[in-house]
Short mmCIF file of C-alpha atoms in Angstrom, two decimals:
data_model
loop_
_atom_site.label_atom_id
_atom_site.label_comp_id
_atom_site.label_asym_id
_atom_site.label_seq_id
_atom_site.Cartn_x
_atom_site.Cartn_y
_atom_site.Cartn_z
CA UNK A 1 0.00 0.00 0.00
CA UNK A 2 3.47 2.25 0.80
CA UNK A 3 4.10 1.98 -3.13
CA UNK A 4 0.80 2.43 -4.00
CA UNK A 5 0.68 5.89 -2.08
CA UNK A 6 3.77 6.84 -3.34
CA UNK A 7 3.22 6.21 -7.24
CA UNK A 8 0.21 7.95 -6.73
CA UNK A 9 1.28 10.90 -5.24
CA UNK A 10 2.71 11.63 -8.72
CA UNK A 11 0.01 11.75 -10.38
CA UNK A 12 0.04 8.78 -12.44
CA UNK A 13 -3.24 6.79 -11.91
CA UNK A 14 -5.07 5.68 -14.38
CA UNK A 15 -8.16 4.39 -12.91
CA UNK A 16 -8.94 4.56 -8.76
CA UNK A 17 -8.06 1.01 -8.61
CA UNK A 18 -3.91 0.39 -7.87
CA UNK A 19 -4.42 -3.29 -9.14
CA UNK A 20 -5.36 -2.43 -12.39
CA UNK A 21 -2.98 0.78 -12.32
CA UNK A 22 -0.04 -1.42 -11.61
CA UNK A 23 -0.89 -3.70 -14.40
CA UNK A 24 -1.51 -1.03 -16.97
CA UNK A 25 1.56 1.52 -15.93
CA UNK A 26 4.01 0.35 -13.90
CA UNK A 27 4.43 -3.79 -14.49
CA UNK A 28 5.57 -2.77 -18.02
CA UNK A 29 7.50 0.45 -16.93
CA UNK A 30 9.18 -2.38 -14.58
CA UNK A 31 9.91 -4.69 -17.04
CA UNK A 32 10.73 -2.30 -19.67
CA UNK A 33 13.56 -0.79 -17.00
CA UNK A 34 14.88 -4.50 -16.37
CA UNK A 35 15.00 -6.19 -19.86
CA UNK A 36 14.75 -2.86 -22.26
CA UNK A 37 17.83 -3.42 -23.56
CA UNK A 38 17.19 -7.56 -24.20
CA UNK A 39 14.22 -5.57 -26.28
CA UNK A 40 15.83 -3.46 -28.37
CA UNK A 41 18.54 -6.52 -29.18
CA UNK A 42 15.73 -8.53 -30.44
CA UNK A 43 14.53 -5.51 -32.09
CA UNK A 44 17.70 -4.70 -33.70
CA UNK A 45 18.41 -8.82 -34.25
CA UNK A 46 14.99 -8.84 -36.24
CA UNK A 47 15.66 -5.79 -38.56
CA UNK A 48 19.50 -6.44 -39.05
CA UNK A 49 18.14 -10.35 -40.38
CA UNK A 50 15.82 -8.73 -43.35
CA UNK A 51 18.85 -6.47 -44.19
CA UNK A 52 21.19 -9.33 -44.10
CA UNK A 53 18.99 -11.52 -46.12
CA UNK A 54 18.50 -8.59 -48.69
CA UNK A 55 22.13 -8.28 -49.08
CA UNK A 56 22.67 -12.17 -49.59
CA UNK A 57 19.48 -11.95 -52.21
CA UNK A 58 21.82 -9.28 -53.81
CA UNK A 59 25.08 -11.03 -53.44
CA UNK A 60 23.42 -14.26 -55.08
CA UNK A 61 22.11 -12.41 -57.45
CA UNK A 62 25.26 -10.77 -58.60
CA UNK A 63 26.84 -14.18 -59.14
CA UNK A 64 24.14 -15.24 -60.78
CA UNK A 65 24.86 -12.52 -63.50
CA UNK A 66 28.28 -13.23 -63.33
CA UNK A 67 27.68 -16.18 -64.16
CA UNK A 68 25.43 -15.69 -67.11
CA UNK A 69 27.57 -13.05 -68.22
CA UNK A 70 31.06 -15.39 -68.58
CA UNK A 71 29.60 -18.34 -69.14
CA UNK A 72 27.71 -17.24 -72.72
CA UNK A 73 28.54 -19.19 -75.17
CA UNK A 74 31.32 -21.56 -73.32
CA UNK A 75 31.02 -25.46 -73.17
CA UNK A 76 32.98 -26.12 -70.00
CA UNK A 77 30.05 -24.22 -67.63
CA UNK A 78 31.13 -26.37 -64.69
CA UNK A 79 34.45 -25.60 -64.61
CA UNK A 80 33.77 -21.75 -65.15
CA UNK A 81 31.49 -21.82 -62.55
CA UNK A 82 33.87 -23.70 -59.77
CA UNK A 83 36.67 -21.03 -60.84
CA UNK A 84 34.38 -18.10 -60.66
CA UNK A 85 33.82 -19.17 -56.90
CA UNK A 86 37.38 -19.27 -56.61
CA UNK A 87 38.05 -15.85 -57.42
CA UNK A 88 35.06 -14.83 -55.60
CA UNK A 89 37.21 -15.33 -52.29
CA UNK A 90 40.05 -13.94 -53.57
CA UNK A 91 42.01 -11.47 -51.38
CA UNK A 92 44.67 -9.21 -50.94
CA UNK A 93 46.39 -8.66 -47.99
CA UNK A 94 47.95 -4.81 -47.57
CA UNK A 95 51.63 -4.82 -46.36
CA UNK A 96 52.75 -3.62 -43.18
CA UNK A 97 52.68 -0.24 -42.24
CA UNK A 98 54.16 -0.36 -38.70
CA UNK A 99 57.38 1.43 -40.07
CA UNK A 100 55.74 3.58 -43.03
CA UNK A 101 58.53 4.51 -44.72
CA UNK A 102 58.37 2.89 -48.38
CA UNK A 103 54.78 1.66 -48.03
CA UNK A 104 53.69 3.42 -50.98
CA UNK A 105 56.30 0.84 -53.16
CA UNK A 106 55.21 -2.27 -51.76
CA UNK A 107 51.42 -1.32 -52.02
CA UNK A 108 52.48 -0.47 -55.94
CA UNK A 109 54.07 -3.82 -55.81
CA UNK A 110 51.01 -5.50 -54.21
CA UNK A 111 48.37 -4.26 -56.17
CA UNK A 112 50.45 -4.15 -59.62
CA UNK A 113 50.72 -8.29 -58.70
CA UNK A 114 46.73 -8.64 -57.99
CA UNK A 115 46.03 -6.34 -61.33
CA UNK A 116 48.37 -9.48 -63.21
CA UNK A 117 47.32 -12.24 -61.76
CA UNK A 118 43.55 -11.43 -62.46
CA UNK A 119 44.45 -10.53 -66.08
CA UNK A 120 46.29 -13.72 -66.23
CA UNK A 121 44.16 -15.72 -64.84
CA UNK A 122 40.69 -14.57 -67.05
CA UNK A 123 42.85 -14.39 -70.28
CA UNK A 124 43.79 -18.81 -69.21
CA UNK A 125 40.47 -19.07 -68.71
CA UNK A 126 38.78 -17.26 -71.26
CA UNK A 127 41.63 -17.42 -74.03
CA UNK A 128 39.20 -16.85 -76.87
CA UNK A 129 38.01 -13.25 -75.81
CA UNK A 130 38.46 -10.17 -77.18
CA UNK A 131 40.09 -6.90 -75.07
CA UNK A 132 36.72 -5.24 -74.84
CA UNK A 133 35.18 -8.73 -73.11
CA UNK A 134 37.73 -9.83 -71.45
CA UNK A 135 37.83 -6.81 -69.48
CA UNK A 136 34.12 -6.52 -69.39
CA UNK A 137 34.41 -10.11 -67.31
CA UNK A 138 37.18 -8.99 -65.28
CA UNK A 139 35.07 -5.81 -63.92
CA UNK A 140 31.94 -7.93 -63.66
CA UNK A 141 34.08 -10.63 -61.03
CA UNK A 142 35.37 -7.38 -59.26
CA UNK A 143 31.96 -6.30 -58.65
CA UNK A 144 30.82 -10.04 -57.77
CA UNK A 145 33.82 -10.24 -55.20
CA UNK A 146 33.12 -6.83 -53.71
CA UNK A 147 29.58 -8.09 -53.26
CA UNK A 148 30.46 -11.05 -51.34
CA UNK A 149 33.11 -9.26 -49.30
CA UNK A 150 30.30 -6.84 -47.63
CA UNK A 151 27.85 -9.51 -47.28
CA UNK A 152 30.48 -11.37 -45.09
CA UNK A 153 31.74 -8.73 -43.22
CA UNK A 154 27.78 -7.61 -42.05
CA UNK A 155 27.14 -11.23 -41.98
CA UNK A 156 30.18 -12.10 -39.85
CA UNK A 157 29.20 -9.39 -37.23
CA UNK A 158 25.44 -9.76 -37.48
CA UNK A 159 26.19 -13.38 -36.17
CA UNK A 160 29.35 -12.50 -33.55
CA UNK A 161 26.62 -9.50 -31.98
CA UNK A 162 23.28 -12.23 -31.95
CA UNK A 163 25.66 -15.04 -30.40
CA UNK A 164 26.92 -12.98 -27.75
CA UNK A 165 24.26 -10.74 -26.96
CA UNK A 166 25.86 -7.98 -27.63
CA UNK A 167 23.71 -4.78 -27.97
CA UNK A 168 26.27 -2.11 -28.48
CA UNK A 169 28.31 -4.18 -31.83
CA UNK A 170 24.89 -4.77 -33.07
CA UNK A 171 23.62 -1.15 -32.76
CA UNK A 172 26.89 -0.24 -34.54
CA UNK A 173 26.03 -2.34 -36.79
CA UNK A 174 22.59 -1.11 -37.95
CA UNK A 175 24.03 2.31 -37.81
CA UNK A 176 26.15 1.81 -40.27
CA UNK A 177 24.23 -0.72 -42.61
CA UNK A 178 22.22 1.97 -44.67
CA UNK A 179 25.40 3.60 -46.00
CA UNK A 180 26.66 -0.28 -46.52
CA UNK A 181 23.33 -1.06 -48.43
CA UNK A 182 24.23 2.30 -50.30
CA UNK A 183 27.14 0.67 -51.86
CA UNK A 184 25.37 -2.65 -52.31
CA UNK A 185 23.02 -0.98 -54.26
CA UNK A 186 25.47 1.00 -56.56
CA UNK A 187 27.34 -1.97 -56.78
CA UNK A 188 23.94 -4.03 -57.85
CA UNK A 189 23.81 -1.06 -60.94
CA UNK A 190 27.08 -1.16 -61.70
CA UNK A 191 26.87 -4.89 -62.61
CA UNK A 192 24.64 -3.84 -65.25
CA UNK A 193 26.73 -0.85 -66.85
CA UNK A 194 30.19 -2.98 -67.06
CA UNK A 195 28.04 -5.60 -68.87
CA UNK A 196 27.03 -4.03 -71.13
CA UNK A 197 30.34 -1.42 -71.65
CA UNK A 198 28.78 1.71 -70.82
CA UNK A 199 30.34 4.87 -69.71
CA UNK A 200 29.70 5.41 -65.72
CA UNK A 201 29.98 9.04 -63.84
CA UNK A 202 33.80 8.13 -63.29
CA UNK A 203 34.51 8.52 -66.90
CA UNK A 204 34.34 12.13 -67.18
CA UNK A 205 37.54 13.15 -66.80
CA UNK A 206 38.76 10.77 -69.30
CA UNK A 207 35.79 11.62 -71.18
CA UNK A 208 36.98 15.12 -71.53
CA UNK A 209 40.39 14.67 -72.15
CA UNK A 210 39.58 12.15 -74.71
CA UNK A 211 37.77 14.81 -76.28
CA UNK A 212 40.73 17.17 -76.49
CA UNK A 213 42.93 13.69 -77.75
CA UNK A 214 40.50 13.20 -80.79
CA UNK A 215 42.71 13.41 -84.02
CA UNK A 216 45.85 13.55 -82.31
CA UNK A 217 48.67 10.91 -82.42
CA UNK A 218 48.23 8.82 -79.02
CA UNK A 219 51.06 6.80 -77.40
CA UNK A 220 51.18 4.57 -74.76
CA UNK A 221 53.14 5.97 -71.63
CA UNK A 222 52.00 3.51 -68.39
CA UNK A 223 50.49 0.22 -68.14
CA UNK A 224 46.76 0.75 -69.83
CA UNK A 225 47.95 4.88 -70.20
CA UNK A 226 48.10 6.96 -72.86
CA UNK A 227 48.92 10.68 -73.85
CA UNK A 228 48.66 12.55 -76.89
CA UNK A 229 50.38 16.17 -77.48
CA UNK A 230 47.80 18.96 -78.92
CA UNK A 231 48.21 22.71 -78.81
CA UNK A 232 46.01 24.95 -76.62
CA UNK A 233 46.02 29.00 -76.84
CA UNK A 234 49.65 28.25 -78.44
CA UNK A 235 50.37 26.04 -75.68
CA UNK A 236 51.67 22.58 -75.65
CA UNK A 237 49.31 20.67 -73.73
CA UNK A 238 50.37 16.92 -72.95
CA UNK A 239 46.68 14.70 -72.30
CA UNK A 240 47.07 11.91 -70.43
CA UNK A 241 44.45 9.41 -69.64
CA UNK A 242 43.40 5.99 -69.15
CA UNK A 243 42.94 4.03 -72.72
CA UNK A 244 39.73 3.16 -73.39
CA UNK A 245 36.99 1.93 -74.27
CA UNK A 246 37.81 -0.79 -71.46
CA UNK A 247 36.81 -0.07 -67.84
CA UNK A 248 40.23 0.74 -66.85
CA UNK A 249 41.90 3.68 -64.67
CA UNK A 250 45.25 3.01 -65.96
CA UNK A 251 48.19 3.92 -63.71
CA UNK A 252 48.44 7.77 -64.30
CA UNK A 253 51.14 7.94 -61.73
CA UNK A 254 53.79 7.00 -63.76
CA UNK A 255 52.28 8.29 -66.95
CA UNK A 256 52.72 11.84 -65.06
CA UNK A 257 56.06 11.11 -63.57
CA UNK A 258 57.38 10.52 -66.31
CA UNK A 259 56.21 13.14 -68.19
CA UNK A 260 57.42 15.57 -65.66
CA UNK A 261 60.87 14.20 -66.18
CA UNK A 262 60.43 14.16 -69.90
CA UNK A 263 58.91 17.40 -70.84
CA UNK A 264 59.34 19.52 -67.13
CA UNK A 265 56.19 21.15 -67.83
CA UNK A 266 54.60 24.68 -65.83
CA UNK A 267 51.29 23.32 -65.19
CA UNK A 268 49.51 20.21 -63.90
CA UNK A 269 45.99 20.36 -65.00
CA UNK A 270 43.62 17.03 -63.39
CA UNK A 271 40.35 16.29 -63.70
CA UNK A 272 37.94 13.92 -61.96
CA UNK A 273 35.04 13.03 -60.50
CA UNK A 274 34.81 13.74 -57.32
CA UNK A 275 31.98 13.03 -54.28
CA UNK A 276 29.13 15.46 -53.91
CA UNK A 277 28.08 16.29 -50.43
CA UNK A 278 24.01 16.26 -50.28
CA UNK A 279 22.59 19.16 -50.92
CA UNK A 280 24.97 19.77 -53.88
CA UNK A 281 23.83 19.07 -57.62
CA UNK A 282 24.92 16.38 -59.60
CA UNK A 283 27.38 17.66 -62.36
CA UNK A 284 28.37 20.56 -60.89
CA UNK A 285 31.99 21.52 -61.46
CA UNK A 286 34.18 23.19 -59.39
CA UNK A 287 38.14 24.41 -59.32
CA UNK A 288 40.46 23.99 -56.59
CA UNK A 289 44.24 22.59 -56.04
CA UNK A 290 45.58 19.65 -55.44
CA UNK A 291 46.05 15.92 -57.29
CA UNK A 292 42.76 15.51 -57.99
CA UNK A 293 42.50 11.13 -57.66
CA UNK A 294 40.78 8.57 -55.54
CA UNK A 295 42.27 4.86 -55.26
CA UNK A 296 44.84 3.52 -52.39
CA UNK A 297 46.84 6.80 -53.31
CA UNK A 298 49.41 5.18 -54.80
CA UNK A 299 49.00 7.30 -57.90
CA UNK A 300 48.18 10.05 -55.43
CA UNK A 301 52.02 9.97 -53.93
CA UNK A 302 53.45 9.54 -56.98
CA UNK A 303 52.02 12.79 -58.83
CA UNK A 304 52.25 14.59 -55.57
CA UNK A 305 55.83 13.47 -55.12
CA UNK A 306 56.85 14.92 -58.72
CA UNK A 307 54.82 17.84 -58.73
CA UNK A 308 56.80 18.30 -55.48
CA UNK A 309 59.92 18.48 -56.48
CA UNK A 310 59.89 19.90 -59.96
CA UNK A 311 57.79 23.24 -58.25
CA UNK A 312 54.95 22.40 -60.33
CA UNK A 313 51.57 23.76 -59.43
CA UNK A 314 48.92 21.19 -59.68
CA UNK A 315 45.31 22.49 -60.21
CA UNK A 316 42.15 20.22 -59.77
CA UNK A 317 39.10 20.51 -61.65
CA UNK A 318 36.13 18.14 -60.70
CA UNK A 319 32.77 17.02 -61.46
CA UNK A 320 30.18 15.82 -58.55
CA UNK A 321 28.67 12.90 -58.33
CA UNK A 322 27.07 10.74 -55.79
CA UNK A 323 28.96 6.92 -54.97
CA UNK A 324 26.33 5.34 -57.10
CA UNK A 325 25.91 8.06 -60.00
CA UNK A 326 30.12 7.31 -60.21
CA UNK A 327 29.85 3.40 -60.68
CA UNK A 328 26.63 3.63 -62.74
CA UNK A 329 25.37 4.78 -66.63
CA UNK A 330 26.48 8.58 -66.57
CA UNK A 331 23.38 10.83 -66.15
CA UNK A 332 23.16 13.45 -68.07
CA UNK A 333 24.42 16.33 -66.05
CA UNK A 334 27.58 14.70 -65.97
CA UNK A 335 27.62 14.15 -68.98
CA UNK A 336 26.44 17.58 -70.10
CA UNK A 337 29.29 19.08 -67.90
CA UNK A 338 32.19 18.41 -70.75
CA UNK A 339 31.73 21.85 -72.58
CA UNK A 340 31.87 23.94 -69.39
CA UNK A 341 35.32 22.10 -68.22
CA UNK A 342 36.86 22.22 -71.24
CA UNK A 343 35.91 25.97 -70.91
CA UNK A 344 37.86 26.28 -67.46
CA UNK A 345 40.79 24.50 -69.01
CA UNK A 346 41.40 27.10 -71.77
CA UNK A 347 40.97 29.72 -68.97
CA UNK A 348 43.30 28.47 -66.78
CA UNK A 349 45.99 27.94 -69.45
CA UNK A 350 45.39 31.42 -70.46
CA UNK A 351 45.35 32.97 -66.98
CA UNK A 352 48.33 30.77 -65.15
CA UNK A 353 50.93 29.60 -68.54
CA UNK A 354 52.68 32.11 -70.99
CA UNK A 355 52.47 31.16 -74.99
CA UNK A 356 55.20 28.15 -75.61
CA UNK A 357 54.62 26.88 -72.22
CA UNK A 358 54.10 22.86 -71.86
CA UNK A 359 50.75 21.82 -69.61
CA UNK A 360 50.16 18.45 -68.62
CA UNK A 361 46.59 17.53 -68.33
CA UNK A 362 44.69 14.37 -66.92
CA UNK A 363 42.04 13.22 -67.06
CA UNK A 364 41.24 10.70 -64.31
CA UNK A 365 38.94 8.07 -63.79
CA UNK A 366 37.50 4.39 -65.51
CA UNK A 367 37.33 4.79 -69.18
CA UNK A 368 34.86 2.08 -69.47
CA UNK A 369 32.64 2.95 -72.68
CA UNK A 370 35.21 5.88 -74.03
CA UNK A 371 37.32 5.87 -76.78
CA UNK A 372 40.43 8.51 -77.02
CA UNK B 1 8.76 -5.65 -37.10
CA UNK B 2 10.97 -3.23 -37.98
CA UNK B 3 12.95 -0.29 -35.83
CA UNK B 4 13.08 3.27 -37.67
CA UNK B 5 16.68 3.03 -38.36
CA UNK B 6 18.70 6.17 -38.45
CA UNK B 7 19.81 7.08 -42.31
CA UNK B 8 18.00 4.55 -44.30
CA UNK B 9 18.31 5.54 -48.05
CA UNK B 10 15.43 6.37 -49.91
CA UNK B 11 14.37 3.44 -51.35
CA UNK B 12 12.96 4.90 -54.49
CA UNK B 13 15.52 3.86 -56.90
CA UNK B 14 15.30 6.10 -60.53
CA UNK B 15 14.80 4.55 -63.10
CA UNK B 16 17.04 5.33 -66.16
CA UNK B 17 17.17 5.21 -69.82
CA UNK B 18 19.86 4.93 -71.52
CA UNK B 19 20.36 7.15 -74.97
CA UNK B 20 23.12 7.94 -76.86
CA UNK B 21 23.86 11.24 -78.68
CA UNK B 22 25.53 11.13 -82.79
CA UNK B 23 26.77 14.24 -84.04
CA UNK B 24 28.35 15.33 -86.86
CA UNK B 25 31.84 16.63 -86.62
CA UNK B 26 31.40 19.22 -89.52
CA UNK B 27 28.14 20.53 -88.65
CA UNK B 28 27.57 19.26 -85.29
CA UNK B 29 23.65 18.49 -85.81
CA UNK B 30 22.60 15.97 -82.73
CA UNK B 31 20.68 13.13 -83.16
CA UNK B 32 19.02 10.82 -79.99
CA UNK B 33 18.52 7.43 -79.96
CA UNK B 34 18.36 4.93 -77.70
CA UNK B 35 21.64 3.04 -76.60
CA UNK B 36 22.48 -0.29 -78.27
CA UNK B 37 24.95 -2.93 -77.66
CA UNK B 38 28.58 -1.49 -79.30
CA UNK B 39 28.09 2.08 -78.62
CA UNK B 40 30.77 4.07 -77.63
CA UNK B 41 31.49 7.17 -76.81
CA UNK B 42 33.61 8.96 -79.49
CA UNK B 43 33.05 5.66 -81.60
CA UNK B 44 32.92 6.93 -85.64
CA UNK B 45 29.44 5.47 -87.18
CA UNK B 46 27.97 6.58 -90.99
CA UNK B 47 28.77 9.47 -92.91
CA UNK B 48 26.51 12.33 -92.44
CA UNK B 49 23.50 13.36 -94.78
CA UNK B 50 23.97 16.99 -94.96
CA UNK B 51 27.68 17.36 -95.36
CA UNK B 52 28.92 13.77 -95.92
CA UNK B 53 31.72 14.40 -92.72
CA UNK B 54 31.82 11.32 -90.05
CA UNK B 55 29.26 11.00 -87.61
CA UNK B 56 30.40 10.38 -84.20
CA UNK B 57 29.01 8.92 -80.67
CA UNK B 58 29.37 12.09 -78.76
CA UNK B 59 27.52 11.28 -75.64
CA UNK B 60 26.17 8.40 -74.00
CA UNK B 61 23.95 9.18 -70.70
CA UNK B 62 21.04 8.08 -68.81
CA UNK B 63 18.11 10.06 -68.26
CA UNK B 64 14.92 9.38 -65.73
CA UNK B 65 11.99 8.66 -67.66
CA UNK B 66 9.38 11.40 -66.80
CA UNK B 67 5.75 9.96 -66.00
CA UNK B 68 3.17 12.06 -67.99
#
């Protein structure tokens, strides 16, 4: 009767009778105090399985493509199939960065080895394919493996937070799951692009350097790299990019290393695609400075590095893009944004180079569906 | 049951079509069409009608098809 009083003295009856007040307010205000938290894991258990089981439906599905895609035509579907699994758990394991210095080479070195071996191994399996396909393959089985890396990760600690209990690494968990079903899902359009050899928001930059390359002599400078020498405002303007039309970013790192050594130009001109922050439009273009380039930053380091020394000022110009718009079709406001950048470059060779002067430009980015 | 989860990403997925632009490198008159297996960008296709100059792939984009 003590509690009773008490309870009631703030206010919180429902009806005169404490029986039924008990049972109505304060049994489940009890048991929501002692096992809230057992709640919410269940809660969180139950929504983190659909999101799991989504992912796997897209994971499977992805092979399934895969699949479809490199097995057209072939005999030996079996065998295809068992290697395709193979690659699908394929990994690469980064070298050790406990004493930094030199990482940079032996992440080259690691990733240059991964880039061969793939190419290897699709051109033993495939030997009959053209460039164009065999490449198309080799970006579809990158997509496939990138799938079934995220489904194990969220899979591995969707299972490690339900078998311990463990509110707080599932709750991290579906925290971070909708920007990991963000990538799932540009991943899941991507699949479709590569297929079928189309140019995806990453390709602008090459896009618009392989516009300024068009009738000009190309050679080949880096592994999948090209650059072609054109004149611009009496100029001479060195375009670099990745060769096309496979889905390849080349290695424009040593392409512009070299040509620093080569040519010791005044300006470094780069162009890519870059991230847009919500609230920003898709294909708008802005200027800044810097090496504009994604990846590991090996390629990053290297232009960096030789801009460095040589006293070369490196300008950026880049187009935004969401994660998905850059790894699926190209919309049209990327697209549409070529004319306005070119516009920029011809400014900024005016404004920052005297006639005579050598500019390097580069265009970064997958070239998939772009010819120079 | 399901917990409003913080961040979910719209669901609404656009759907795109695919077209590719041809224009003529003389007298730069587009033409759209829809995109079909070989396209390329910059790719050289016929010779064009007005001024017998190459015809070339110069954009390939998607676009959201607009409900009337």
């Amino acid at each position: 009767m003590d509690l009773v009083f008490i309870i009631g003295a703030g206010n919180a009856q429902i009806t005169s009778n404490p029986i039924i007040n008990l049972a109505i307010v304060y049994l489940p205000l009890a048991l929501l105090i002692l096992y809230g938290q057992r709640l919410q894991v269940w809660l969180i258990t139950n929504d983190l399985s659909k999101t799991v089981g989504r992912l796997k439906e897209m994971k499977d599905r992805s092979r399934q493509e895969t699949i479809d895609h490199i097995t057209e035509g072939i005999d030996n579907k079996e065998e295809t199939i068992k290697r395709l699994d193979s690659f699908l758990e394929y990994f690469t394991i980064m070298p050790v960065d406990l004493d930094p210095a030199g990482v940079i080479n032996k992440l080259d070195h690691i990733m240059t080895s991964r880039d061969i071996r793939m190419k290897s191994e699709i051109k033993q399996l495939f030997p009959d394919l053209d460039k164009l396909k065999a490449n198309s393959v080799e970006n579809v089985i990158e997509i496939a493996t990138s799938f079934n890396f995220v489904y194990k990760i969220v899979r591995h600690f969707y299972l490690v937070g339900k078998k311990t209990n463990n509110f707080i690494i599932l709750a991290q968990l579906q925290m971070i799951i909708p920007f990991l079903m963000l990538q799932a899902d540009a991943l899941s359009q991507a699949m479709t692009t590569f297929k079928k050899n189309q140019p995806v928001g990453d390709a602008i930059g090459p896009m618009i350097v392989g516009k300024l390359m068009l009738e000009h002599e190309k050679h080949d400078i880096a592994v999948d790299t090209i650059y072609a020498e054109s004149d611009i405002s009496g100029r001479k303007a060195i375009l670099v990019t990745a060769k096309g039309p496979v889905g390849t970013v080349g290695q424009p790192g040593n392409a512009v290393q070299e040509l620093i050594q080569k040519e010791n130009p005044s300006l470094l001109i780069m162009i890519d695609a870059a991230l847009r922050l919500e609230g920003e439009k898709t294909g708008e273009v802005a200027e800044g400075v810097g090496a504009a380039i994604g990846g590991i930053g090996v390629d990053k380091f290297k232009i960096e590095e030789a801009a460095t020394n040589n006293n070369i000022p490196v300008y950026a110009i880049i187009v935004k893009q969401t994660i998905v718009e850059a790894i699926s079709v190209m919309t049209k406001e990327i697209a549409e944004s070529v004319d306005s950048v070119h516009d920029i470059i011809h400014r900024i060779i005016d404004e920052r180079t005297k006639p005579n002067d050598k500019v390097i430009i580069v265009g970064v980015g997958n070239t998939i569906g772009v010819i120079q | 049951m399901s917990l409003p989860i913080m961040g979910v990403p719209d669901k609404k997925r656009k759907k795109l079509t695919v077209y590719t632009i041809e224009e003529c490198i003389n007298c730069k008159k587009p033409t759209k069409r829809e995109f079909k297996d070989g396209d390329l960008v910059h790719k050289i296709l016929d010779k064009c009608k007005d001024c017998d100059n190459n015809i070339m792939i110069s954009l390939i984009y998607g676009e959201e098809i607009k409900k009337n």
